[in-house]
mmCIF file of C-alpha atoms in Angstrom:
data_model
loop_
_atom_site.group_PDB
_atom_site.id
_atom_site.type_symbol
_atom_site.label_atom_id
_atom_site.label_comp_id
_atom_site.label_asym_id
_atom_site.label_seq_id
_atom_site.Cartn_x
_atom_site.Cartn_y
_atom_site.Cartn_z
ATOM 1 C CA MET A 13 -6.228 -2.547 13.828
ATOM 2 C CA VAL A 14 -4.104 0.640 14.306
ATOM 3 C CA ALA A 15 -6.837 3.210 12.774
ATOM 4 C CA ILE A 16 -9.352 4.162 10.141
ATOM 5 C CA ARG A 17 -8.144 7.466 8.383
ATOM 6 C CA ARG A 18 -9.247 9.448 5.431
ATOM 7 C CA GLN A 19 -5.989 10.011 3.749
ATOM 8 C CA PRO A 20 -5.530 12.816 1.114
ATOM 9 C CA ALA A 21 -4.587 11.710 -2.544
ATOM 10 C CA ILE A 22 -1.208 10.125 -2.562
ATOM 11 C CA LYS A 23 1.199 10.515 -5.588
ATOM 12 C CA LEU A 24 3.696 7.593 -5.929
ATOM 13 C CA ALA A 25 6.087 6.856 -8.458
ATOM 14 C CA GLY A 26 7.995 3.623 -8.815
ATOM 15 C CA LEU A 27 8.720 0.279 -10.703
ATOM 16 C CA ARG A 28 5.528 -1.451 -11.761
ATOM 17 C CA SER A 29 5.870 -5.456 -12.107
ATOM 18 C CA ARG A 30 3.159 -7.815 -13.466
ATOM 19 C CA LEU A 31 2.747 -10.972 -11.341
ATOM 20 C CA LYS A 32 0.887 -14.293 -12.106
ATOM 21 C CA GLY A 33 -0.143 -14.943 -8.616
ATOM 22 C CA LEU A 34 -0.045 -13.105 -5.189
ATOM 23 C CA PRO A 35 3.069 -11.017 -4.715
ATOM 24 C CA TYR A 36 4.405 -12.363 -1.211
ATOM 25 C CA HIS A 37 7.108 -14.718 -2.463
ATOM 26 C CA VAL A 38 8.377 -11.994 -4.682
ATOM 27 C CA ILE A 39 8.100 -9.084 -2.687
ATOM 28 C CA PRO A 40 11.729 -9.112 -1.163
ATOM 29 C CA THR A 41 12.898 -9.170 -4.724
ATOM 30 C CA LEU A 42 10.964 -6.244 -5.868
ATOM 31 C CA LEU A 43 11.843 -4.319 -2.822
ATOM 32 C CA GLU A 44 15.526 -5.174 -3.162
ATOM 33 C CA ARG A 45 15.538 -3.905 -6.957
ATOM 34 C CA PHE A 46 13.901 -0.621 -5.980
ATOM 35 C CA SER A 47 16.225 -0.004 -2.838
ATOM 36 C CA PRO A 48 19.064 1.883 -4.690
ATOM 37 C CA TYR A 49 16.449 4.689 -5.571
ATOM 38 C CA ARG A 50 15.045 4.955 -2.105
ATOM 39 C CA GLY A 51 15.865 8.629 -1.052
ATOM 40 C CA TRP A 52 17.073 9.614 -4.350
ATOM 41 C CA PHE A 53 13.714 10.344 -6.184
ATOM 42 C CA PRO A 54 13.264 13.957 -7.182
ATOM 43 C CA GLY A 55 10.585 15.383 -4.894
ATOM 44 C CA GLN A 56 10.399 12.463 -2.652
ATOM 45 C CA VAL A 57 8.264 13.313 0.308
ATOM 46 C CA ASP A 58 10.062 10.874 2.976
ATOM 47 C CA ARG A 59 12.105 7.635 2.977
ATOM 48 C CA HIS A 60 8.917 5.439 3.357
ATOM 49 C CA LEU A 61 8.442 2.709 0.712
ATOM 50 C CA PHE A 62 5.134 1.566 -0.703
ATOM 51 C CA GLY A 63 3.946 -1.524 -2.293
ATOM 52 C CA ALA A 64 0.730 -1.029 -4.276
ATOM 53 C CA LEU A 65 -1.004 -4.427 -5.102
ATOM 54 C CA MET A 66 -3.126 -3.599 -8.223
ATOM 55 C CA GLN A 67 -5.604 -5.227 -10.681
ATOM 56 C CA PRO A 68 -4.431 -5.423 -13.944
ATOM 57 C CA ALA A 69 -5.923 -3.304 -16.439
ATOM 58 C CA GLY A 70 -8.610 -5.177 -18.690
ATOM 59 C CA ASN A 71 -9.438 -8.713 -17.809
ATOM 60 C CA SER A 72 -5.858 -9.761 -17.594
ATOM 61 C CA ALA A 73 -5.007 -12.575 -14.854
ATOM 62 C CA GLY A 74 -2.937 -11.995 -12.165
ATOM 63 C CA PHE A 75 -1.875 -8.485 -10.452
ATOM 64 C CA GLU A 76 0.257 -5.783 -10.818
ATOM 65 C CA TYR A 77 2.674 -4.475 -8.203
ATOM 66 C CA LEU A 78 4.053 -1.070 -7.684
ATOM 67 C CA THR A 79 7.120 -0.465 -5.594
ATOM 68 C CA ALA A 80 7.246 3.029 -5.019
ATOM 69 C CA VAL A 81 8.055 6.273 -3.119
ATOM 70 C CA GLU A 82 5.744 9.055 -2.337
ATOM 71 C CA VAL A 83 6.519 12.148 -4.344
ATOM 72 C CA GLU A 84 5.284 15.840 -4.271
ATOM 73 C CA ASN A 85 4.587 16.187 -7.886
ATOM 74 C CA LEU A 86 4.509 13.408 -10.586
ATOM 75 C CA ALA A 87 4.895 15.963 -13.558
ATOM 76 C CA ILE A 88 8.794 15.946 -12.627
ATOM 77 C CA ILE A 89 8.988 12.048 -13.010
ATOM 78 C CA ASN A 90 10.483 11.024 -16.229
ATOM 79 C CA ALA A 91 9.298 8.118 -18.260
ATOM 80 C CA ASP A 92 11.563 5.300 -16.833
ATOM 81 C CA TRP A 93 9.140 5.524 -13.698
ATOM 82 C CA GLU A 94 5.417 4.504 -13.402
ATOM 83 C CA PRO A 95 3.395 7.237 -11.772
ATOM 84 C CA LEU A 96 0.280 6.579 -9.642
ATOM 85 C CA GLU A 97 -1.990 9.087 -8.194
ATOM 86 C CA ILE A 98 -4.376 7.362 -5.788
ATOM 87 C CA PRO A 99 -7.409 9.516 -4.968
ATOM 88 C CA SER A 100 -8.335 10.433 -1.283
ATOM 89 C CA GLN A 101 -10.325 8.004 0.675
ATOM 90 C CA HIS A 102 -10.800 6.171 3.847
ATOM 91 C CA TYR A 103 -8.254 3.374 4.714
ATOM 92 C CA ALA A 104 -8.392 0.605 7.660
ATOM 93 C CA ILE A 105 -4.578 0.525 8.731
ATOM 94 C CA PHE A 106 -3.238 -2.349 10.216
ATOM 95 C CA SER A 107 0.159 -2.995 11.543
ATOM 96 C CA HIS A 108 2.309 -5.967 10.709
ATOM 97 C CA THR A 109 4.774 -7.305 13.388
ATOM 98 C CA GLY A 110 7.193 -9.675 12.432
ATOM 99 C CA HIS A 111 9.278 -10.745 9.271
ATOM 100 C CA LEU A 112 8.338 -9.462 5.949
ATOM 101 C CA SER A 113 7.936 -13.212 5.134
ATOM 102 C CA ASN A 114 4.994 -13.536 7.426
ATOM 103 C CA LEU A 115 3.208 -10.644 5.747
ATOM 104 C CA ARG A 116 0.787 -12.955 3.889
ATOM 105 C CA THR A 117 -0.378 -14.481 7.267
ATOM 106 C CA THR A 118 -1.226 -10.935 8.417
ATOM 107 C CA THR A 119 -3.095 -10.060 5.169
ATOM 108 C CA HIS A 120 -5.089 -13.004 5.297
ATOM 109 C CA SER A 121 -6.187 -12.395 8.904
ATOM 110 C CA VAL A 122 -6.922 -8.665 7.886
ATOM 111 C CA PHE A 123 -9.322 -9.901 5.022
ATOM 112 C CA ALA A 124 -10.869 -13.139 6.734
ATOM 113 C CA ASN A 125 -11.377 -11.429 10.150
ATOM 114 C CA SER A 126 -10.493 -7.883 10.989
ATOM 115 C CA LEU A 127 -12.456 -6.240 8.435
ATOM 116 C CA PRO A 128 -15.618 -8.482 8.354
ATOM 117 C CA SER A 129 -15.803 -8.219 12.131
ATOM 118 C CA ARG A 130 -15.798 -4.454 12.025
ATOM 119 C CA GLN A 131 -18.451 -4.443 9.262
ATOM 120 C CA LEU A 132 -15.887 -2.845 6.769
ATOM 121 C CA THR A 133 -15.739 -3.776 3.070
ATOM 122 C CA PRO A 134 -12.608 -3.206 0.776
ATOM 123 C CA LEU A 135 -13.046 -1.122 -2.134
ATOM 124 C CA ARG A 136 -12.556 -3.066 -5.405
ATOM 125 C CA HIS A 137 -12.487 -2.439 -9.028
ATOM 126 C CA THR A 138 -11.681 1.182 -9.029
ATOM 127 C CA PRO A 139 -9.149 2.886 -11.236
ATOM 128 C CA ASN A 140 -5.950 3.948 -9.421
ATOM 129 C CA VAL A 141 -6.998 2.561 -6.240
ATOM 130 C CA PRO A 142 -4.733 -0.561 -5.099
ATOM 131 C CA LEU A 143 -6.310 -3.712 -3.740
ATOM 132 C CA ILE A 144 -3.938 -3.154 -0.743
ATOM 133 C CA LEU A 145 -1.132 -0.639 0.116
ATOM 134 C CA GLU A 146 1.870 -1.666 2.094
ATOM 135 C CA ARG A 147 3.744 1.028 3.821
ATOM 136 C CA TYR A 148 7.257 0.265 4.991
ATOM 137 C CA SER A 149 8.897 2.566 7.432
ATOM 138 C CA ALA A 150 11.889 4.655 6.716
ATOM 139 C CA SER A 151 13.644 2.490 9.333
ATOM 140 C CA PHE A 152 12.524 -0.701 7.574
ATOM 141 C CA ASP A 153 15.557 -3.031 6.437
ATOM 142 C CA ILE A 154 14.900 -4.466 2.991
ATOM 143 C CA ARG A 155 18.143 -6.894 3.368
ATOM 144 C CA SER A 156 16.753 -8.352 6.546
ATOM 145 C CA GLY A 157 12.905 -8.192 6.208
ATOM 146 C CA TRP A 158 12.523 -6.531 9.659
ATOM 147 C CA GLY A 159 10.957 -3.390 10.615
ATOM 148 C CA GLU A 160 7.503 -1.521 10.696
ATOM 149 C CA ILE A 161 5.129 -2.397 7.866
ATOM 150 C CA GLN A 162 1.465 -0.939 7.761
ATOM 151 C CA LEU A 163 -1.180 -2.473 5.703
ATOM 152 C CA TRP A 164 -3.597 0.217 4.266
ATOM 153 C CA VAL A 165 -7.024 -1.274 2.843
ATOM 154 C CA PRO A 166 -9.050 1.002 0.892
ATOM 155 C CA LEU A 167 -12.705 1.213 2.273
ATOM 156 C CA ASP A 168 -15.749 0.913 0.422
ATOM 157 C CA GLU A 169 -17.566 3.909 2.289
ATOM 158 C CA ALA A 170 -21.040 3.095 0.618
ATOM 159 C CA ARG A 171 -20.977 -0.542 1.961
ATOM 160 C CA SER A 172 -19.040 -0.086 5.289
ATOM 161 C CA ASP A 173 -20.401 0.641 8.648
ATOM 162 C CA LEU A 174 -19.886 4.433 8.739
ATOM 163 C CA PRO A 175 -20.255 4.942 12.572
ATOM 164 C CA SER A 176 -17.276 2.503 12.875
ATOM 165 C CA ILE A 177 -15.271 4.823 10.548
ATOM 166 C CA ARG A 178 -16.165 7.893 12.333
ATOM 167 C CA LYS A 179 -15.151 6.263 15.657
ATOM 168 C CA PHE A 180 -11.549 5.463 14.457
ATOM 169 C CA GLU A 181 -10.933 8.511 12.596
ATOM 170 C CA PRO A 182 -8.322 10.561 14.040
ATOM 171 C CA ALA A 183 -8.737 14.360 13.855
ATOM 172 C CA SER A 184 -6.016 15.190 11.333
ATOM 173 C CA GLY A 185 -2.653 14.289 9.883
ATOM 174 C CA ARG A 186 -0.887 11.384 8.495
#
């Protein structure tokens, strides 16, 4: 685990896809489809990419996946793009080392081992909060699948070990 951090609200804009199963086999395709827009969004904060795995609205099966960038203001985003404003909250942040094709293994380890061993509970069933937020560094190479990837897991503060959160939380910043 890299850190536990309280993150201010994040405003994302991008392309939303509906998936029947977990997205790991289609993430490269979704990133590739979005890549021409990286760096060209009005009000884009930086060149990081985000992948937000969401529960679908209602009782629908499967997942929704938003491939996006962080923007300063959602009001200037036109109807071609899906907005998502994620409220301020605590995240457990994990680093994925290796190729994008191995992201599934890291994600499984986070949920099966890392979170339970630290008495941390992921936040679930909360509107506008992803199940997991992938953050791809500005230097991440979409074509090769290599580069820095962080997995941000929203934490259920009421059910997590708060002393553990306080111990890891940095003083400030992103």
